[in-house]
Structures are given as structure tokens and as C-alpha cells.
PDB file of C-alpha atoms in Angstrom:
ATOM      1  CA  GLY A1487       0.000   0.000   0.000  1.00  0.00           C
ATOM      2  CA  ASN A1488       0.886   3.656  -0.047  1.00  0.00           C
ATOM      3  CA  SER A1489       3.262   4.978   2.592  1.00  0.00           C
ATOM      4  CA  VAL A1490       5.254   8.046   3.580  1.00  0.00           C
ATOM      5  CA  THR A1491       8.588   8.083   5.390  1.00  0.00           C
ATOM      6  CA  GLN A1492       9.848  11.234   7.033  1.00  0.00           C
ATOM      7  CA  MET A1493      13.115  12.289   8.545  1.00  0.00           C
ATOM      8  CA  GLU A1494      13.232  11.320  12.199  1.00  0.00           C
ATOM      9  CA  GLY A1495      13.160  14.126  14.696  1.00  0.00           C
ATOM     10  CA  PRO A1496      13.366  16.075  16.761  1.00  0.00           C
ATOM     11  CA  VAL A1497      15.297  18.672  14.807  1.00  0.00           C
ATOM     12  CA  THR A1498      16.798  21.665  16.619  1.00  0.00           C
ATOM     13  CA  LEU A1499      18.263  24.623  14.729  1.00  0.00           C
ATOM     14  CA  SER A1500      19.347  28.158  15.431  1.00  0.00           C
ATOM     15  CA  GLU A1501      17.437  31.097  14.019  1.00  0.00           C
ATOM     16  CA  GLU A1502      18.394  31.919  10.394  1.00  0.00           C
ATOM     17  CA  ALA A1503      19.723  28.402   9.759  1.00  0.00           C
ATOM     18  CA  PHE A1504      18.849  26.463   6.600  1.00  0.00           C
ATOM     19  CA  LEU A1505      16.197  23.779   7.028  1.00  0.00           C
ATOM     20  CA  THR A1506      15.672  20.511   5.205  1.00  0.00           C
ATOM     21  CA  ILE A1507      13.182  17.869   6.293  1.00  0.00           C
ATOM     22  CA  ASN A1508      13.325  14.778   4.113  1.00  0.00           C
ATOM     23  CA  CYS A1509      10.233  12.976   2.888  1.00  0.00           C
ATOM     24  CA  THR A1510      10.001   9.976   0.584  1.00  0.00           C
ATOM     25  CA  TYR A1511       6.932   8.093  -0.484  1.00  0.00           C
ATOM     26  CA  THR A1512       5.712   4.831  -1.982  1.00  0.00           C
ATOM     27  CA  ALA A1513       2.567   5.015  -4.062  1.00  0.00           C
ATOM     28  CA  THR A1514       0.769   3.584  -7.023  1.00  0.00           C
ATOM     29  CA  GLY A1515      -0.518   6.055  -9.539  1.00  0.00           C
ATOM     30  CA  TYR A1516       0.090   9.787  -9.258  1.00  0.00           C
ATOM     31  CA  PRO A1517      -0.783  11.090  -5.806  1.00  0.00           C
ATOM     32  CA  SER A1518      -0.772  14.703  -4.722  1.00  0.00           C
ATOM     33  CA  LEU A1519       1.814  15.505  -2.050  1.00  0.00           C
ATOM     34  CA  PHE A1520       1.379  17.786   0.942  1.00  0.00           C
ATOM     35  CA  TRP A1521       3.208  19.328   3.851  1.00  0.00           C
ATOM     36  CA  TYR A1522       1.045  20.105   6.861  1.00  0.00           C
ATOM     37  CA  VAL A1523       2.178  21.996   9.984  1.00  0.00           C
ATOM     38  CA  GLN A1524       0.849  21.605  13.515  1.00  0.00           C
ATOM     39  CA  TYR A1525       1.538  24.329  16.064  1.00  0.00           C
ATOM     40  CA  PRO A1526       1.302  23.435  19.759  1.00  0.00           C
ATOM     41  CA  GLY A1527      -2.263  22.695  20.843  1.00  0.00           C
ATOM     42  CA  GLU A1528      -3.720  23.227  17.377  1.00  0.00           C
ATOM     43  CA  GLY A1529      -4.984  21.195  14.445  1.00  0.00           C
ATOM     44  CA  LEU A1530      -3.142  20.689  11.174  1.00  0.00           C
ATOM     45  CA  GLN A1531      -2.799  23.478   8.643  1.00  0.00           C
ATOM     46  CA  LEU A1532      -1.791  23.034   5.043  1.00  0.00           C
ATOM     47  CA  LEU A1533       1.647  24.522   4.453  1.00  0.00           C
ATOM     48  CA  LEU A1534       2.065  23.676   0.761  1.00  0.00           C
ATOM     49  CA  LYS A1535       1.147  21.098  -1.829  1.00  0.00           C
ATOM     50  CA  ALA A1536       2.070  19.784  -5.284  1.00  0.00           C
ATOM     51  CA  THR A1537      -0.286  17.867  -7.512  1.00  0.00           C
ATOM     52  CA  LYS A1538       2.014  16.512 -10.237  1.00  0.00           C
ATOM     53  CA  ALA A1539       5.633  15.640 -10.935  1.00  0.00           C
ATOM     54  CA  ASP A1540       8.101  18.574 -11.038  1.00  0.00           C
ATOM     55  CA  ASP A1541       5.576  20.924  -9.419  1.00  0.00           C
ATOM     56  CA  LYS A1542       7.028  23.143  -6.707  1.00  0.00           C
ATOM     57  CA  GLY A1543       4.824  24.092  -3.783  1.00  0.00           C
ATOM     58  CA  SER A1544       5.751  27.174  -1.772  1.00  0.00           C
ATOM     59  CA  ASN A1545       4.377  29.196   1.125  1.00  0.00           C
ATOM     60  CA  LYS A1546       5.801  31.414   3.900  1.00  0.00           C
ATOM     61  CA  GLY A1547       9.354  30.874   2.614  1.00  0.00           C
ATOM     62  CA  PHE A1548       9.013  27.074   2.608  1.00  0.00           C
ATOM     63  CA  GLU A1549       9.414  25.102  -0.622  1.00  0.00           C
ATOM     64  CA  ALA A1550       9.127  21.486  -1.753  1.00  0.00           C
ATOM     65  CA  THR A1551       9.429  19.943  -5.214  1.00  0.00           C
ATOM     66  CA  TYR A1552       7.561  16.810  -6.331  1.00  0.00           C
ATOM     67  CA  ARG A1553      10.327  14.487  -7.585  1.00  0.00           C
ATOM     68  CA  LYS A1554       8.869  11.396  -9.205  1.00  0.00           C
ATOM     69  CA  GLU A1555      12.250   9.903 -10.146  1.00  0.00           C
ATOM     70  CA  THR A1556      13.395   9.843  -6.503  1.00  0.00           C
ATOM     71  CA  THR A1557       9.861   9.579  -5.000  1.00  0.00           C
ATOM     72  CA  SER A1558      10.653  12.508  -2.726  1.00  0.00           C
ATOM     73  CA  PHE A1559       9.092  15.760  -1.516  1.00  0.00           C
ATOM     74  CA  HIS A1560      11.686  17.338   0.765  1.00  0.00           C
ATOM     75  CA  LEU A1561      10.751  20.495   2.677  1.00  0.00           C
ATOM     76  CA  GLU A1562      13.245  23.387   2.657  1.00  0.00           C
ATOM     77  CA  LYS A1563      13.500  26.893   4.037  1.00  0.00           C
ATOM     78  CA  GLY A1564      16.455  29.201   3.618  1.00  0.00           C
ATOM     79  CA  SER A1565      16.285  31.013   6.951  1.00  0.00           C
ATOM     80  CA  VAL A1566      14.133  29.698   9.791  1.00  0.00           C
ATOM     81  CA  GLN A1567      12.535  31.774  12.533  1.00  0.00           C
ATOM     82  CA  VAL A1568      11.554  30.954  16.109  1.00  0.00           C
ATOM     83  CA  SER A1569       7.924  31.088  14.971  1.00  0.00           C
ATOM     84  CA  ASP A1570       8.574  28.089  12.656  1.00  0.00           C
ATOM     85  CA  SER A1571       8.824  25.801  15.697  1.00  0.00           C
ATOM     86  CA  ALA A1572       6.131  23.171  15.161  1.00  0.00           C
ATOM     87  CA  VAL A1573       5.554  19.586  14.033  1.00  0.00           C
ATOM     88  CA  TYR A1574       5.696  19.062  10.259  1.00  0.00           C
ATOM     89  CA  PHE A1575       3.879  16.236   8.478  1.00  0.00           C
ATOM     90  CA  CYS A1576       4.436  15.010   4.955  1.00  0.00           C
ATOM     91  CA  ALA A1577       1.411  13.345   3.368  1.00  0.00           C
ATOM     92  CA  LEU A1578       0.146  11.916   0.106  1.00  0.00           C
ATOM     93  CA  SER A1579      -3.392  11.598  -1.152  1.00  0.00           C
ATOM     94  CA  ASP A1580      -4.863   8.247  -2.005  1.00  0.00           C
ATOM     95  CA  LEU A1581      -7.842   8.927  -4.242  1.00  0.00           C
ATOM     96  CA  GLY A1582     -10.575   6.336  -4.460  1.00  0.00           C
ATOM     97  CA  GLN A1583     -14.261   5.752  -3.729  1.00  0.00           C
ATOM     98  CA  GLY A1584     -14.825   9.472  -4.248  1.00  0.00           C
ATOM     99  CA  ALA A1585     -12.610  10.414  -1.303  1.00  0.00           C
ATOM    100  CA  GLN A1586      -9.183  11.902  -0.673  1.00  0.00           C
ATOM    101  CA  LYS A1587      -7.638   9.635   1.937  1.00  0.00           C
ATOM    102  CA  LEU A1588      -4.462  11.172   3.296  1.00  0.00           C
ATOM    103  CA  VAL A1589      -1.526   8.950   4.254  1.00  0.00           C
ATOM    104  CA  PHE A1590       0.825  10.698   6.686  1.00  0.00           C
ATOM    105  CA  GLY A1591       4.423  10.362   7.696  1.00  0.00           C
ATOM    106  CA  GLN A1592       5.192  10.144  11.395  1.00  0.00           C
ATOM    107  CA  GLY A1593       5.882  13.857  11.766  1.00  0.00           C
ATOM    108  CA  THR A1594       9.067  15.805  12.500  1.00  0.00           C
ATOM    109  CA  ARG A1595       9.229  18.110  15.509  1.00  0.00           C
ATOM    110  CA  LEU A1596      11.201  21.263  14.731  1.00  0.00           C
ATOM    111  CA  THR A1597      12.522  23.595  17.409  1.00  0.00           C
ATOM    112  CA  ILE A1598      14.198  26.878  16.493  1.00  0.00           C
ATOM    113  CA  ASN A1599      16.329  28.554  19.148  1.00  0.00           C
ATOM    114  CA  PRO A1600      16.908  32.322  19.151  1.00  0.00           C
TER     115      PRO A1600
ATOM    116  CA  ASN B  65     -17.009  31.172   8.878  1.00  0.00           C
ATOM    117  CA  ALA B  66     -15.796  28.825  11.644  1.00  0.00           C
ATOM    118  CA  GLY B  67     -14.372  26.135   9.320  1.00  0.00           C
ATOM    119  CA  VAL B  68     -14.273  22.708  10.984  1.00  0.00           C
ATOM    120  CA  THR B  69     -15.370  22.572  14.625  1.00  0.00           C
ATOM    121  CA  GLN B  70     -15.098  19.652  17.042  1.00  0.00           C
ATOM    122  CA  THR B  71     -16.606  18.975  20.449  1.00  0.00           C
ATOM    123  CA  PRO B  72     -15.540  18.279  23.094  1.00  0.00           C
ATOM    124  CA  LYS B  73     -11.947  19.526  23.223  1.00  0.00           C
ATOM    125  CA  PHE B  74     -10.985  17.144  26.028  1.00  0.00           C
ATOM    126  CA  GLN B  75     -12.597  14.008  27.446  1.00  0.00           C
ATOM    127  CA  VAL B  76     -11.657  11.396  30.019  1.00  0.00           C
ATOM    128  CA  LEU B  77     -13.484   8.053  29.944  1.00  0.00           C
ATOM    129  CA  LYS B  78     -13.309   4.862  31.912  1.00  0.00           C
ATOM    130  CA  THR B  79     -12.835   1.562  30.102  1.00  0.00           C
ATOM    131  CA  GLY B  80     -16.161   0.355  28.746  1.00  0.00           C
ATOM    132  CA  GLN B  81     -17.863   3.740  28.654  1.00  0.00           C
ATOM    133  CA  SER B  82     -19.268   5.091  25.416  1.00  0.00           C
ATOM    134  CA  MET B  83     -19.162   8.536  23.876  1.00  0.00           C
ATOM    135  CA  THR B  84     -19.689  10.408  20.636  1.00  0.00           C
ATOM    136  CA  LEU B  85     -17.272  12.936  19.175  1.00  0.00           C
ATOM    137  CA  GLN B  86     -18.986  15.636  17.172  1.00  0.00           C
ATOM    138  CA  CYS B  87     -17.695  17.347  14.054  1.00  0.00           C
ATOM    139  CA  ALA B  88     -19.302  20.057  11.938  1.00  0.00           C
ATOM    140  CA  GLN B  89     -18.141  22.115   8.962  1.00  0.00           C
ATOM    141  CA  ASP B  90     -19.709  25.261   7.539  1.00  0.00           C
ATOM    142  CA  MET B  91     -17.872  25.287   4.200  1.00  0.00           C
ATOM    143  CA  ASN B  92     -20.427  23.203   2.278  1.00  0.00           C
ATOM    144  CA  HIS B  93     -17.831  20.468   1.791  1.00  0.00           C
ATOM    145  CA  ASN B  94     -18.826  17.102   0.382  1.00  0.00           C
ATOM    146  CA  SER B  95     -16.275  14.754   1.982  1.00  0.00           C
ATOM    147  CA  MET B  96     -15.520  14.385   5.681  1.00  0.00           C
ATOM    148  CA  TYR B  97     -12.928  12.315   7.551  1.00  0.00           C
ATOM    149  CA  TRP B  98     -11.939  11.127  11.011  1.00  0.00           C
ATOM    150  CA  TYR B  99      -8.260  10.583  11.876  1.00  0.00           C
ATOM    151  CA  ARG B 100      -6.470   9.640  15.054  1.00  0.00           C
ATOM    152  CA  GLN B 101      -3.031  10.913  16.002  1.00  0.00           C
ATOM    153  CA  ASP B 102      -0.738   8.847  18.198  1.00  0.00           C
ATOM    154  CA  PRO B 103       2.810   9.770  19.249  1.00  0.00           C
ATOM    155  CA  GLY B 104       5.397   8.884  16.614  1.00  0.00           C
ATOM    156  CA  MET B 105       2.801   7.542  14.173  1.00  0.00           C
ATOM    157  CA  GLY B 106       1.404  10.544  12.351  1.00  0.00           C
ATOM    158  CA  LEU B 107      -2.314  10.552  11.606  1.00  0.00           C
ATOM    159  CA  ARG B 108      -4.255   7.460  10.574  1.00  0.00           C
ATOM    160  CA  LEU B 109      -7.649   7.408   8.885  1.00  0.00           C
ATOM    161  CA  ILE B 110     -10.455   5.828  10.910  1.00  0.00           C
ATOM    162  CA  TYR B 111     -13.555   6.390   8.748  1.00  0.00           C
ATOM    163  CA  TYR B 112     -14.588   8.697   5.983  1.00  0.00           C
ATOM    164  CA  SER B 113     -17.703   9.909   4.225  1.00  0.00           C
ATOM    165  CA  ALA B 114     -17.223  10.719   0.553  1.00  0.00           C
ATOM    166  CA  SER B 115     -20.634  12.349   0.362  1.00  0.00           C
ATOM    167  CA  GLU B 116     -23.796  12.784   2.402  1.00  0.00           C
ATOM    168  CA  GLY B 117     -25.369   9.389   3.024  1.00  0.00           C
ATOM    169  CA  THR B 118     -22.203   7.313   2.553  1.00  0.00           C
ATOM    170  CA  THR B 119     -19.530   6.124   4.979  1.00  0.00           C
ATOM    171  CA  ASP B 120     -16.529   3.806   4.570  1.00  0.00           C
ATOM    172  CA  LYS B 121     -13.800   2.283   6.695  1.00  0.00           C
ATOM    173  CA  GLY B 122     -10.310   3.677   6.705  1.00  0.00           C
ATOM    174  CA  GLU B 123      -7.085   2.150   7.963  1.00  0.00           C
ATOM    175  CA  VAL B 124      -8.033   1.684  11.657  1.00  0.00           C
ATOM    176  CA  PRO B 125     -11.858   1.350  11.983  1.00  0.00           C
ATOM    177  CA  ASN B 126     -12.093  -1.302  14.719  1.00  0.00           C
ATOM    178  CA  GLY B 127     -13.918  -0.115  17.841  1.00  0.00           C
ATOM    179  CA  TYR B 128     -15.535   2.879  16.125  1.00  0.00           C
ATOM    180  CA  ASN B 129     -18.743   3.735  14.311  1.00  0.00           C
ATOM    181  CA  VAL B 130     -19.675   6.865  12.401  1.00  0.00           C
ATOM    182  CA  SER B 131     -22.761   8.729  11.279  1.00  0.00           C
ATOM    183  CA  ARG B 132     -22.995  11.319   8.531  1.00  0.00           C
ATOM    184  CA  LEU B 133     -25.985  13.113   9.983  1.00  0.00           C
ATOM    185  CA  ASN B 134     -26.276  15.623   7.140  1.00  0.00           C
ATOM    186  CA  LYS B 135     -23.893  17.447   4.835  1.00  0.00           C
ATOM    187  CA  ARG B 136     -22.466  19.505   7.723  1.00  0.00           C
ATOM    188  CA  GLU B 137     -22.062  16.946  10.488  1.00  0.00           C
ATOM    189  CA  PHE B 138     -20.037  13.747  10.856  1.00  0.00           C
ATOM    190  CA  SER B 139     -19.880  12.046  14.257  1.00  0.00           C
ATOM    191  CA  LEU B 140     -17.558   9.353  15.602  1.00  0.00           C
ATOM    192  CA  ARG B 141     -18.816   6.952  18.267  1.00  0.00           C
ATOM    193  CA  LEU B 142     -16.885   4.749  20.653  1.00  0.00           C
ATOM    194  CA  GLU B 143     -19.311   2.105  21.904  1.00  0.00           C
ATOM    195  CA  SER B 144     -17.052   0.568  24.562  1.00  0.00           C
ATOM    196  CA  ALA B 145     -13.904   2.604  25.079  1.00  0.00           C
ATOM    197  CA  ALA B 146     -10.546   0.872  25.587  1.00  0.00           C
ATOM    198  CA  PRO B 147      -7.200   2.311  26.756  1.00  0.00           C
ATOM    199  CA  SER B 148      -5.829   1.692  23.231  1.00  0.00           C
ATOM    200  CA  GLN B 149      -8.228   4.381  22.006  1.00  0.00           C
ATOM    201  CA  THR B 150      -6.453   7.058  24.013  1.00  0.00           C
ATOM    202  CA  SER B 151      -5.458   9.474  21.286  1.00  0.00           C
ATOM    203  CA  VAL B 152      -6.077  12.853  19.715  1.00  0.00           C
ATOM    204  CA  TYR B 153      -8.919  12.736  17.190  1.00  0.00           C
ATOM    205  CA  PHE B 154      -9.123  15.077  14.221  1.00  0.00           C
ATOM    206  CA  CYS B 155     -11.990  15.682  11.878  1.00  0.00           C
ATOM    207  CA  ALA B 156     -11.351  17.038   8.384  1.00  0.00           C
ATOM    208  CA  SER B 157     -13.303  17.997   5.301  1.00  0.00           C
ATOM    209  CA  ILE B 158     -12.685  18.755   1.647  1.00  0.00           C
ATOM    210  CA  SER B 159     -14.764  20.416  -1.017  1.00  0.00           C
ATOM    211  CA  ASP B 160     -13.848  18.715  -4.287  1.00  0.00           C
ATOM    212  CA  VAL B 161     -11.771  15.559  -4.384  1.00  0.00           C
ATOM    213  CA  VAL B 162     -11.486  15.458  -8.183  1.00  0.00           C
ATOM    214  CA  LYS B 163     -10.016  18.965  -8.242  1.00  0.00           C
ATOM    215  CA  ARG B 164      -7.500  17.896  -5.572  1.00  0.00           C
ATOM    216  CA  ASP B 165      -8.657  20.597  -3.175  1.00  0.00           C
ATOM    217  CA  THR B 166      -7.145  21.100   0.267  1.00  0.00           C
ATOM    218  CA  GLN B 167      -8.335  19.096   3.243  1.00  0.00           C
ATOM    219  CA  TYR B 168      -9.173  21.324   6.248  1.00  0.00           C
ATOM    220  CA  PHE B 169      -8.738  20.055   9.807  1.00  0.00           C
ATOM    221  CA  GLY B 170     -10.535  20.800  13.048  1.00  0.00           C
ATOM    222  CA  PRO B 171      -8.707  21.642  16.300  1.00  0.00           C
ATOM    223  CA  GLY B 172      -8.918  18.080  17.650  1.00  0.00           C
ATOM    224  CA  THR B 173     -10.368  16.201  20.621  1.00  0.00           C
ATOM    225  CA  ARG B 174      -7.931  14.828  23.160  1.00  0.00           C
ATOM    226  CA  LEU B 175      -9.373  11.601  24.583  1.00  0.00           C
ATOM    227  CA  THR B 176      -7.982   9.655  27.523  1.00  0.00           C
ATOM    228  CA  VAL B 177      -9.367   6.215  28.399  1.00  0.00           C
ATOM    229  CA  LEU B 178      -8.450   4.972  31.863  1.00  0.00           C
TER     230      LEU B 178
END
């Protein structure tokens, strides 16, 4: 079945450091790929998405490119801020029976120190 | 526009007790979903409703039942709670699956079963 594997955390960086969180996937067909972010005590919010190969999703300085050849969707940001501290989830969509069933990675906790 | 709302926010149950988690969305979305989030495991799909009047099992349906009461509301019921159901439960909805729209999440219900 479909699956998502994320970089193990937790990840701790200093403010203004470069961030990469790795995500690889296994899927049949052509899923959409997502990064969701969860701030403490809150639900998940969509950070960015890509719906086909070579698409680049971007938002709030974060970027990720849908790489079909390496089955990857790594999250990057050039200069992180303390406010980026959160848990990040990579996910793919499994479409079928008229529904969009999301398959999530285990999440990566990111802490940014001032 | 409140988005996706969930009640209650917190609940403590004893083993064997029953309860219903409520979810409502005011975005006129067609599909609704219930996920559970456990430490180190990301989110896993419990049940989903592709449209009003239909429900289907997800990855981890055992011990749960659902009702799609109308287009707005989708409830999750635990008939006889077990400690293994201690988790954070998230409801989500999406407007158009075919168009690969974004899935929106509620704030979650934190459930503890003693």
C-alpha cells in the first residue's frame, strides 16, 4: 500500500539556519503531495502542496518539489525563525471511492532557538 | 465562517464507557474524515464519508462507528472505550476531491481512556 517516510526528529536549529526535512513516499498512480504543519495545541494546517511531478509548492518561505524519479518531496526553508517551531507532516493523497484519503508520515518536531 | 469545529476539546473516559465525538463544517464540503493521532505515528484514517449518506472504513476502523448526519455533520462513536483508544482525534473535510482541493482540519479532541 501507499506509505510516507519522514526524517526522524526532533530537529533543533538556530534562528536563520537552513532547514531541510526529508520525505520519501511509496505510491501507485500519481498522488498529490502535501506538507502540513501543527503548532502546539492546534490542528493541522496546510503549508504547501504539489499535484504533479516537477511541481514546486511554496508558502511562507518554505518550498518542496515533487520528484517522481526519486519519490521525494523534501521540505526546505532558507532562513528559519523561532515562529517556525512546530511539528511538520508530509502526506500523500490516495484517491478512491470518491474520497481523498491522506496517508501521513510520522511527523518531525522542529525547534528553532533564538 | 468557523471552518471545521469539534466537540468536546478534552474528554476522560473509563474503560467500557461510550461517547460520541462531534464534528461540523460550515464550508459546504462534500467529503468528511476522522483521523487519530498517536505519538510517533502521524495521523491514521479511521472512517470517511465521501458524500452525504455514505460512509466507509479507513485504515483503523475497529472499535468505532460513524454517522454522517447531514452534509455539515459527521460524528464518531466509541461504543465501549478501551485504553488503546487514548489518542487525539481530528476531523477534516474537503470540497472537491477530483479537483484535488485542500483538506481542512478541526482543532482536535484529546481523549484519555483509563
